[in-house]
CSV table of C-alpha atoms in Angstrom, one decimal:
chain,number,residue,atom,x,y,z
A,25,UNK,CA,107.5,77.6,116.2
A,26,UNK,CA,104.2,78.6,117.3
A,27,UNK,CA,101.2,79.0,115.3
A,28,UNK,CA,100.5,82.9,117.1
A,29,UNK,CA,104.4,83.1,116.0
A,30,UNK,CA,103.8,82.3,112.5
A,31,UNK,CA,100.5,84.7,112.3
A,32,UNK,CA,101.6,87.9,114.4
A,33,UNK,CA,104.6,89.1,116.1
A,34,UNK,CA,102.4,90.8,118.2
A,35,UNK,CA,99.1,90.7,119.6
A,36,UNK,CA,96.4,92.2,117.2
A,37,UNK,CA,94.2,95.6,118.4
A,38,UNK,CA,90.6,94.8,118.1
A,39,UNK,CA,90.0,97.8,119.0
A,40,UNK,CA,92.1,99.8,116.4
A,41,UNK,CA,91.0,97.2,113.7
A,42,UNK,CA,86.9,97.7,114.2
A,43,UNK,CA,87.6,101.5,114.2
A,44,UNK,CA,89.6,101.4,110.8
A,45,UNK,CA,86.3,99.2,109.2
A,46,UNK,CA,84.1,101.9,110.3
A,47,UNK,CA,86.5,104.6,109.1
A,48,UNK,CA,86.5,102.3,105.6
A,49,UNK,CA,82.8,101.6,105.3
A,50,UNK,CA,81.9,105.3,105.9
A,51,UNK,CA,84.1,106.3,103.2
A,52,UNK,CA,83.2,103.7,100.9
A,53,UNK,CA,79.1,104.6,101.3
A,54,UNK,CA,80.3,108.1,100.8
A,55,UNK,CA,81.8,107.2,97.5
A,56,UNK,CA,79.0,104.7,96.0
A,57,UNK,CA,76.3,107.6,97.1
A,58,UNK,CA,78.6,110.3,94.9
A,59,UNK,CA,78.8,107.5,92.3
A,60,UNK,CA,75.6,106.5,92.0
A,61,UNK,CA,74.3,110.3,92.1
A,62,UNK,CA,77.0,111.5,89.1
A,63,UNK,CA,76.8,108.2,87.1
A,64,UNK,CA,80.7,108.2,87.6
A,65,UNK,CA,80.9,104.1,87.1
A,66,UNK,CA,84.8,104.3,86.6
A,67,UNK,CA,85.1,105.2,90.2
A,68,UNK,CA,84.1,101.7,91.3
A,69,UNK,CA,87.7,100.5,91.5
A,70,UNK,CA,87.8,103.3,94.2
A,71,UNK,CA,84.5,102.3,96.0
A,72,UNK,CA,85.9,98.4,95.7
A,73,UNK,CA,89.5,99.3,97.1
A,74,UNK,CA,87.5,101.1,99.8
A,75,UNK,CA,85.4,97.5,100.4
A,76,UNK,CA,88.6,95.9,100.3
A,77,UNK,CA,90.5,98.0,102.9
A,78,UNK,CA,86.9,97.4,105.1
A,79,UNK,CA,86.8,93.2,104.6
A,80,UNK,CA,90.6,93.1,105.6
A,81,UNK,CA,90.5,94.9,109.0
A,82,UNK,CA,87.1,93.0,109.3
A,83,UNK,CA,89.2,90.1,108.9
A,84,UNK,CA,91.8,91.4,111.2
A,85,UNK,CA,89.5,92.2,114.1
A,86,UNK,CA,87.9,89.0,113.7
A,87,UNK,CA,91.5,87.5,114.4
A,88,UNK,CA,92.4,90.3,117.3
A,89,UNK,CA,89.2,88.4,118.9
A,90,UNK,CA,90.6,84.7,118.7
A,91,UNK,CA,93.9,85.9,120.2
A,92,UNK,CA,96.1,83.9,120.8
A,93,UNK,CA,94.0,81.0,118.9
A,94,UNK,CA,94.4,82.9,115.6
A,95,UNK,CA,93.2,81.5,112.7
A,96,UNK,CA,94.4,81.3,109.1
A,97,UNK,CA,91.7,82.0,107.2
A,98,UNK,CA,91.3,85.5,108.6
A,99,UNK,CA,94.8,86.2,108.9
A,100,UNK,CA,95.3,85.3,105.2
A,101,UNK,CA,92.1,87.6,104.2
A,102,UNK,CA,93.4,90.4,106.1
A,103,UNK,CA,97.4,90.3,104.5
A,104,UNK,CA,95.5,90.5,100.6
A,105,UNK,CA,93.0,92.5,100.9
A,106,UNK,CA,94.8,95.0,102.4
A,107,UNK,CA,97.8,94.8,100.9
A,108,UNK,CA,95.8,94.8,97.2
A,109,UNK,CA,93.3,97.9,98.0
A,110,UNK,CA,96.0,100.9,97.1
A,111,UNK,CA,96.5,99.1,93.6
A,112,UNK,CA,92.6,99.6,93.1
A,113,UNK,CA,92.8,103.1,94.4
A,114,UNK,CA,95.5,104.0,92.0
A,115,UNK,CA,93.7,103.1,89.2
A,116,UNK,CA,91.1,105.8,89.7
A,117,UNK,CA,93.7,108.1,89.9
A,118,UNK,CA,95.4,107.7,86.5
A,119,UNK,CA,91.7,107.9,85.0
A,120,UNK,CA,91.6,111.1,86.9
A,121,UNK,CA,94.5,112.7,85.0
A,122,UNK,CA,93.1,111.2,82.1
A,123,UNK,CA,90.0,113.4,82.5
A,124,UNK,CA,91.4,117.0,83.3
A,125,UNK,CA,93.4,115.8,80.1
A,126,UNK,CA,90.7,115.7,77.8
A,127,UNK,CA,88.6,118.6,79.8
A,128,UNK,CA,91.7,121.0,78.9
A,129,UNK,CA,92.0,119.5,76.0
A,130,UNK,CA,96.1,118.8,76.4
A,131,UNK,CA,96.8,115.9,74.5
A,132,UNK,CA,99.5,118.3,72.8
A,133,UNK,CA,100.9,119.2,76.2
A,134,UNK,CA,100.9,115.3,77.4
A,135,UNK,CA,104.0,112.7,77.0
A,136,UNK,CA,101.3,110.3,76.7
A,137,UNK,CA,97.9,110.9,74.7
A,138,UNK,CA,94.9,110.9,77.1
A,139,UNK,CA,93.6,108.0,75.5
A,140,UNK,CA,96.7,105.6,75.9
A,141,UNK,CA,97.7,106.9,79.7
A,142,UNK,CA,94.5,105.0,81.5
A,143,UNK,CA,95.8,101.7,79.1
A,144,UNK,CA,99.4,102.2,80.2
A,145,UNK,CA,99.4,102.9,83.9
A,146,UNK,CA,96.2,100.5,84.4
A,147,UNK,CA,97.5,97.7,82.9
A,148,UNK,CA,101.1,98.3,84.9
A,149,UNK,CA,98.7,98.8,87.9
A,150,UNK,CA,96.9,95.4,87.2
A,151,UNK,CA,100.4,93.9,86.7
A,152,UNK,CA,101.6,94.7,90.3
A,153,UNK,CA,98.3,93.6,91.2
A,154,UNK,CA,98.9,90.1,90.3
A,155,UNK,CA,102.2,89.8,91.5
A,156,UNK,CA,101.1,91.3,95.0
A,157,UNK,CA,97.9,89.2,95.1
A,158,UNK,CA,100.2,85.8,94.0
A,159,UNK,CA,102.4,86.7,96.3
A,160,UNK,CA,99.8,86.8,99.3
A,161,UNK,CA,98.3,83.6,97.8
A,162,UNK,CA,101.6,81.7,98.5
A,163,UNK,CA,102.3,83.7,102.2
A,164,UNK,CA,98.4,82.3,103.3
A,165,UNK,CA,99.8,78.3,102.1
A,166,UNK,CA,103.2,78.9,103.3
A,167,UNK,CA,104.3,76.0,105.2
A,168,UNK,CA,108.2,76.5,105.4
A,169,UNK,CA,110.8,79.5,105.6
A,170,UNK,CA,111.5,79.0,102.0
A,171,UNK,CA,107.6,79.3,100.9
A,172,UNK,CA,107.4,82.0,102.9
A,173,UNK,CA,110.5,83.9,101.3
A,174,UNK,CA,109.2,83.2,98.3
A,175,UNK,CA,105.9,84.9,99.2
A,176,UNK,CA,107.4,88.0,100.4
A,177,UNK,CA,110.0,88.1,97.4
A,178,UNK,CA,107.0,87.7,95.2
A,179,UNK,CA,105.0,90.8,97.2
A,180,UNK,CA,108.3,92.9,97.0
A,181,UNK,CA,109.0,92.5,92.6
A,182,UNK,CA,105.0,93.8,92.8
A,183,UNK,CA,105.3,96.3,95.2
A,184,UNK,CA,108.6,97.7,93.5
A,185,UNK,CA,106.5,97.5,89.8
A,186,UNK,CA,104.0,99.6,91.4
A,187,UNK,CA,106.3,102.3,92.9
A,188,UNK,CA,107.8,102.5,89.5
A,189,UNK,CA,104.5,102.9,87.7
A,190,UNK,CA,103.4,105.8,89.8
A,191,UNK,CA,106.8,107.1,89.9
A,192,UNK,CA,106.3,107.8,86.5
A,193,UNK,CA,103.0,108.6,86.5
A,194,UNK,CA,104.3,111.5,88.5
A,195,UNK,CA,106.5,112.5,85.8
A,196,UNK,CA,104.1,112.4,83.7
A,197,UNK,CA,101.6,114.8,85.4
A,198,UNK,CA,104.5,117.0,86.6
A,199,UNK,CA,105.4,117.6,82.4
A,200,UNK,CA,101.6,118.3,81.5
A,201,UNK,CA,101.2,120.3,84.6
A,202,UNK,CA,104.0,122.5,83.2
A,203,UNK,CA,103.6,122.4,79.7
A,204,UNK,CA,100.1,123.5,79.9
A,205,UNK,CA,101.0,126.2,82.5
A,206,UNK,CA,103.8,127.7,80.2
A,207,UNK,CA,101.2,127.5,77.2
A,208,UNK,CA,98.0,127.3,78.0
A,209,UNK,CA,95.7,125.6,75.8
A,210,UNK,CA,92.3,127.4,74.8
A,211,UNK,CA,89.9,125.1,76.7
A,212,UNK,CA,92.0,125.5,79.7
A,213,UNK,CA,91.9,129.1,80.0
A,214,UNK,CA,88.0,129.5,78.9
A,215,UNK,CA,86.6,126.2,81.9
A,216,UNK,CA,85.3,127.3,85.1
A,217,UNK,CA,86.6,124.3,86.6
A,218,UNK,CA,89.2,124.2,89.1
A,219,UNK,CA,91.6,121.2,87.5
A,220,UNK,CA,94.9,122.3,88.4
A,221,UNK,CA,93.5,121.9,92.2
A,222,UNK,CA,92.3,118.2,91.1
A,223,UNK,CA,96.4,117.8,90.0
A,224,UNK,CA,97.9,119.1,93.3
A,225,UNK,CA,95.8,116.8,95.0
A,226,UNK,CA,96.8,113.7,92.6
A,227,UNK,CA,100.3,114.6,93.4
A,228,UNK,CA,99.2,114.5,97.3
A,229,UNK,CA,97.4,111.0,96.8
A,230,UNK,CA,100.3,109.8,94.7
A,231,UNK,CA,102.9,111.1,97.4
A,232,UNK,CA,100.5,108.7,100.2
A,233,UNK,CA,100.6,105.7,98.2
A,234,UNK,CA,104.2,106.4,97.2
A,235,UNK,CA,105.3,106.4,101.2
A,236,UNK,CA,103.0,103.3,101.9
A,237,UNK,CA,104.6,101.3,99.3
A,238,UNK,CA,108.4,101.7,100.1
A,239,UNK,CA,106.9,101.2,103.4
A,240,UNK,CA,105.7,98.0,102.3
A,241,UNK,CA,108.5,97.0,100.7
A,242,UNK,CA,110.7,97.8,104.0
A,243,UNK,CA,108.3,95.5,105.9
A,244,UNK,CA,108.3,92.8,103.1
A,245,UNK,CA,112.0,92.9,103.4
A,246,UNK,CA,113.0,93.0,106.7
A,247,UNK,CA,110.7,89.7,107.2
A,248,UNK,CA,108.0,88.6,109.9
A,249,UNK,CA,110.6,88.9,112.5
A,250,UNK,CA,111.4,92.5,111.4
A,251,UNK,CA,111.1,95.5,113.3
A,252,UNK,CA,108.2,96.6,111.6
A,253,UNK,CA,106.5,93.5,111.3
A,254,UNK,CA,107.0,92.6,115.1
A,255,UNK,CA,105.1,96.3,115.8
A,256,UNK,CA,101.7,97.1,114.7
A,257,UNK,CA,101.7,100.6,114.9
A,258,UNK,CA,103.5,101.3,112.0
A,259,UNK,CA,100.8,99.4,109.5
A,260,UNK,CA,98.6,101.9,111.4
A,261,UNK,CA,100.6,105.0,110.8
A,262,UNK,CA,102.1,103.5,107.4
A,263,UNK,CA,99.5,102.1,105.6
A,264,UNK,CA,95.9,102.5,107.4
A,265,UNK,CA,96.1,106.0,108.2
A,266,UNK,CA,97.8,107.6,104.5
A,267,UNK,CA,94.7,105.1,102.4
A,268,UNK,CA,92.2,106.9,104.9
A,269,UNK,CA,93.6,110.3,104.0
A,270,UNK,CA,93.6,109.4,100.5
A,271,UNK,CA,89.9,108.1,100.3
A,272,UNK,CA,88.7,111.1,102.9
A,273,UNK,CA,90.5,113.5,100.3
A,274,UNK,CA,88.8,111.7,96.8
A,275,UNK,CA,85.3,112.5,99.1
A,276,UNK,CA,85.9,116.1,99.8
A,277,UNK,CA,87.3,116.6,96.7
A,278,UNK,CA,85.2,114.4,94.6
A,279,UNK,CA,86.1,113.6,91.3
A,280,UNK,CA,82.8,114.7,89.5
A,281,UNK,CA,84.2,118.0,89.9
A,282,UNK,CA,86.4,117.6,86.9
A,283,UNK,CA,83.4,116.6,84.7
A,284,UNK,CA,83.4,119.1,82.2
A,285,UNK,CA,79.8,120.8,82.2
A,286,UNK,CA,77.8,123.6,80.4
A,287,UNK,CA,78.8,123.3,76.9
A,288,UNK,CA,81.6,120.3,77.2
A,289,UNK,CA,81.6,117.0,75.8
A,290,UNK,CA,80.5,114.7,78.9
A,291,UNK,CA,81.9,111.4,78.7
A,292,UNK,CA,80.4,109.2,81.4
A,293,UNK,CA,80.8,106.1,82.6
A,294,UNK,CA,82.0,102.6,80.8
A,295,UNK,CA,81.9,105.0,78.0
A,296,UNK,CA,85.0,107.2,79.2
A,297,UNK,CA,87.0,103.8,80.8
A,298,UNK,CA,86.4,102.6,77.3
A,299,UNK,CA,87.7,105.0,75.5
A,300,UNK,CA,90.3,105.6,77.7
A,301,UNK,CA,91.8,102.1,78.3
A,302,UNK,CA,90.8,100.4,74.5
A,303,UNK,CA,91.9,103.8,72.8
């Protein structure tokens, strides 16, 4: 068995690769400029999933270059970092709901308490997290068919714990979204802000990272000699294309718009993750 085997089933598109870093690093600016300019420091798991997705296509086109001489290093950088940036992304998202939450003041109308729901589905979040990222640790040393089972079985349990996470998270915001639809709460009848926008859009988000996960674990189990694995397209279409649209989405519709304002409690910051995740 051939190294270029081993690495890729197919031959890697620099071309495709340096356009997804571009398309990453734009988005990732975009995000640290909105950051910066509404002190929104929670978002920087966003902004570092964004970096992430950018380094592993860097990686990738770095490797589309040596073909067929491909190296490890790069191939190993671009399977993590990649396959670790949605985790990041859907940690801002759970803060999200946690913030319309509080701004409609709907604890009542929650199954979980705005101030446990960040601890919950983050620390689920940073469990699948681990498991994906020792599962890529032992695919880059891999040196036999079993190793690299083990990997992949490894990658799948995380995967799986993720999709089960957000599958609940889903529940969860489907239940507030019609509780406090059926009975309004006070604050969420008297704010000029548009939150159940922000929770259609979660749900979109959520639905992206949903598909590219069982897609993940499709890939994950068919093997590296699968049909998806022996075609790079379908990380394109899969996974490269739904994290654009959810980071292009997060920059139209920023998050800062679900700050409450003019006469609201503002929490910013470390202060909000705080008292969202240690609550």
């Amino acid at each position: 068995m051939t190294t270029t085997y081993v690495l890729y089933n197919y031959k890697p598109s620099l071309v495709a690769a340096i356009i997804a870093v571009i398309c990453f690093l734009t988005v990732a600016f975009g995000h640290l400029f909105l950051a910066i300019k509404h002190r929104m420091k929670f978002l920087l798991a966003f902004i570092i999933g964004c970096l992430f997705e950018a380094v592993g296509y860097g990686a990738r086109a770095v490797n589309a270059h040596q073909a067929p001489n491909y190296s490890t290093m790069p191939y190993a950088m671009q399977s993590l970092f990649i396959l670790l940036a949605p985790s990041l992304f859907a940690a801002s998202i759970y803060m999200i709901l946690g913030r319309i939450i509080r701004l409609t003041q709907g604890d009542s109308r929650s199954l979980i308490r705005s101030t446990r729901l960040t601890k919950i589905f983050v620390t689920g979040d940073i469990l699948a997290f681990l498991m994906q990222c020792g599962g890529g640790g032992i695919l880059s040393g891999a040196k036999t068919a079993s190793k690299l089972k083990l990997g992949q079985d490894v990658i799948i349990v995380g995967l799986v714990v993720q999709i089960l996470f957000f599958g609940f998270f889903v529940i969860v915001s489907l239940v507030f979204h019609q509780r406090i639809t059926s009975n309004p709460t006070p604050a969420s009848l008297a704010t000029s802000i548009l939150w159940q926008r922000y929770l259609y859009i979660l749900y979109f988000a959520s639905l992206l990272i949903m598909i590219r996960c069982v897609y993940r674990v499709i890939e994950y189990i068919q093997g590296t000699t699968g049909f998806l694995q022996s075609h790079e397209y379908f990380a394109y279409l899969f996974d490269t294309a739904l994290m654009f649209t959810v980071t292009v989405i997060f920059l139209i519709f920023h998050p800062s718009q679900v700050v409450p304002r003019e006469g609201h409690k503002i929490l910013e910051g470390t202060e909000l993750m705080s008292s969202e995740y240690h609550a």
